[in-house]
PDB file of C-alpha atoms in Angstrom:
ATOM      1  CA  UNK A   1      14.432 -12.279  11.482  1.00 64.00           C
ATOM      2  CA  UNK A   2      16.757 -10.615   8.999  1.00 73.00           C
ATOM      3  CA  UNK A   3      14.588 -11.686   6.078  1.00 74.00           C
ATOM      4  CA  UNK A   4      11.559 -10.003   7.671  1.00 76.00           C
ATOM      5  CA  UNK A   5      13.481  -6.750   8.113  1.00 80.00           C
ATOM      6  CA  UNK A   6      14.787  -6.929   4.562  1.00 81.00           C
ATOM      7  CA  UNK A   7      11.270  -7.579   3.270  1.00 76.00           C
ATOM      8  CA  UNK A   8       9.916  -4.558   5.167  1.00 78.00           C
ATOM      9  CA  UNK A   9      12.674  -2.350   3.783  1.00 82.00           C
ATOM     10  CA  UNK A  10      11.983  -3.505   0.224  1.00 80.00           C
ATOM     11  CA  UNK A  11       8.230  -2.994   0.668  1.00 77.00           C
ATOM     12  CA  UNK A  12       8.845   0.510   2.032  1.00 77.00           C
ATOM     13  CA  UNK A  13      10.963   1.402  -0.974  1.00 79.00           C
ATOM     14  CA  UNK A  14       8.330   0.002  -3.320  1.00 75.00           C
ATOM     15  CA  UNK A  15       5.605   2.030  -1.609  1.00 72.00           C
ATOM     16  CA  UNK A  16       7.666   5.220  -1.737  1.00 75.00           C
ATOM     17  CA  UNK A  17       8.501   4.681  -5.403  1.00 76.00           C
ATOM     18  CA  UNK A  18       4.982   3.432  -6.093  1.00 70.00           C
ATOM     19  CA  UNK A  19       3.509   6.913  -6.193  1.00 68.00           C
ATOM     20  CA  UNK A  20       5.777   7.747  -9.116  1.00 75.00           C
ATOM     21  CA  UNK A  21       5.192   4.542 -11.077  1.00 73.00           C
ATOM     22  CA  UNK A  22       1.553   3.996 -10.078  1.00 73.00           C
ATOM     23  CA  UNK A  23      -0.167   7.405  -9.968  1.00 72.00           C
ATOM     24  CA  UNK A  24      -3.525   5.770  -9.234  1.00 71.00           C
ATOM     25  CA  UNK A  25      -2.215   4.443  -5.897  1.00 71.00           C
ATOM     26  CA  UNK A  26      -4.030   6.284  -3.139  1.00 72.00           C
ATOM     27  CA  UNK A  27      -6.809   7.407  -5.474  1.00 76.00           C
ATOM     28  CA  UNK A  28      -8.862   4.216  -5.694  1.00 80.00           C
ATOM     29  CA  UNK A  29     -12.512   3.970  -4.668  1.00 87.00           C
ATOM     30  CA  UNK A  30     -12.474   3.554  -0.906  1.00 84.00           C
ATOM     31  CA  UNK A  31      -9.507   5.904  -0.403  1.00 84.00           C
ATOM     32  CA  UNK A  32     -10.666   8.851   1.681  1.00 87.00           C
ATOM     33  CA  UNK A  33      -9.092  12.254   2.214  1.00 85.00           C
ATOM     34  CA  UNK A  34     -10.155  14.934   4.673  1.00 88.00           C
ATOM     35  CA  UNK A  35      -8.784  18.477   4.714  1.00 89.00           C
ATOM     36  CA  UNK A  36      -9.066  20.959   7.599  1.00 89.00           C
ATOM     37  CA  UNK A  37      -7.154  24.148   6.959  1.00 90.00           C
ATOM     38  CA  UNK A  38      -3.546  23.037   6.575  1.00 91.00           C
ATOM     39  CA  UNK A  39      -4.128  19.505   7.947  1.00 92.00           C
ATOM     40  CA  UNK A  40      -4.770  16.450   5.803  1.00 87.00           C
ATOM     41  CA  UNK A  41      -5.892  12.977   6.829  1.00 86.00           C
ATOM     42  CA  UNK A  42      -5.689  10.050   4.413  1.00 84.00           C
ATOM     43  CA  UNK A  43      -7.449   6.714   4.891  1.00 84.00           C
ATOM     44  CA  UNK A  44      -6.454   4.398   2.026  1.00 83.00           C
ATOM     45  CA  UNK A  45      -8.798   1.444   2.446  1.00 87.00           C
ATOM     46  CA  UNK A  46      -9.050   0.648  -1.262  1.00 86.00           C
ATOM     47  CA  UNK A  47      -5.276   0.656  -1.743  1.00 82.00           C
ATOM     48  CA  UNK A  48      -4.766  -1.540   1.350  1.00 84.00           C
ATOM     49  CA  UNK A  49      -7.330  -4.081   0.146  1.00 87.00           C
ATOM     50  CA  UNK A  50      -5.723  -4.214  -3.314  1.00 85.00           C
ATOM     51  CA  UNK A  51      -2.240  -4.616  -1.803  1.00 82.00           C
ATOM     52  CA  UNK A  52      -3.533  -7.405   0.452  1.00 86.00           C
ATOM     53  CA  UNK A  53      -5.027  -9.296  -2.487  1.00 89.00           C
ATOM     54  CA  UNK A  54      -1.845  -8.934  -4.552  1.00 83.00           C
ATOM     55  CA  UNK A  55       0.398 -10.031  -1.667  1.00 80.00           C
ATOM     56  CA  UNK A  56      -1.888 -12.993  -0.907  1.00 86.00           C
ATOM     57  CA  UNK A  57      -1.665 -14.192  -4.505  1.00 87.00           C
ATOM     58  CA  UNK A  58       2.135 -13.791  -4.514  1.00 81.00           C
ATOM     59  CA  UNK A  59       2.522 -15.676  -1.232  1.00 81.00           C
ATOM     60  CA  UNK A  60       0.249 -18.492  -2.443  1.00 84.00           C
ATOM     61  CA  UNK A  61       2.277 -18.797  -5.658  1.00 84.00           C
ATOM     62  CA  UNK A  62       5.492 -18.979  -3.615  1.00 80.00           C
ATOM     63  CA  UNK A  63       4.020 -21.749  -1.481  1.00 78.00           C
ATOM     64  CA  UNK A  64       3.686 -19.915   1.826  1.00 62.00           C
ATOM     65  CA  UNK A  65       0.523 -20.310   3.866  1.00 60.00           C
TER      66      UNK A  65
END
């Protein structure tokens, strides 16, 4: 259980720092943004799909199923 929590913390830090190191994150095809006055809604489908593919490859290389 502790390893899951640690993994989530590390992933959160990577995602927060990711905007600085990967400026294209959140601006891929399939990432949608809607603006109404001072409200913004982001739907990052392209970024989520890319992250899923990368994490799947990493987990397969590490031997997890």
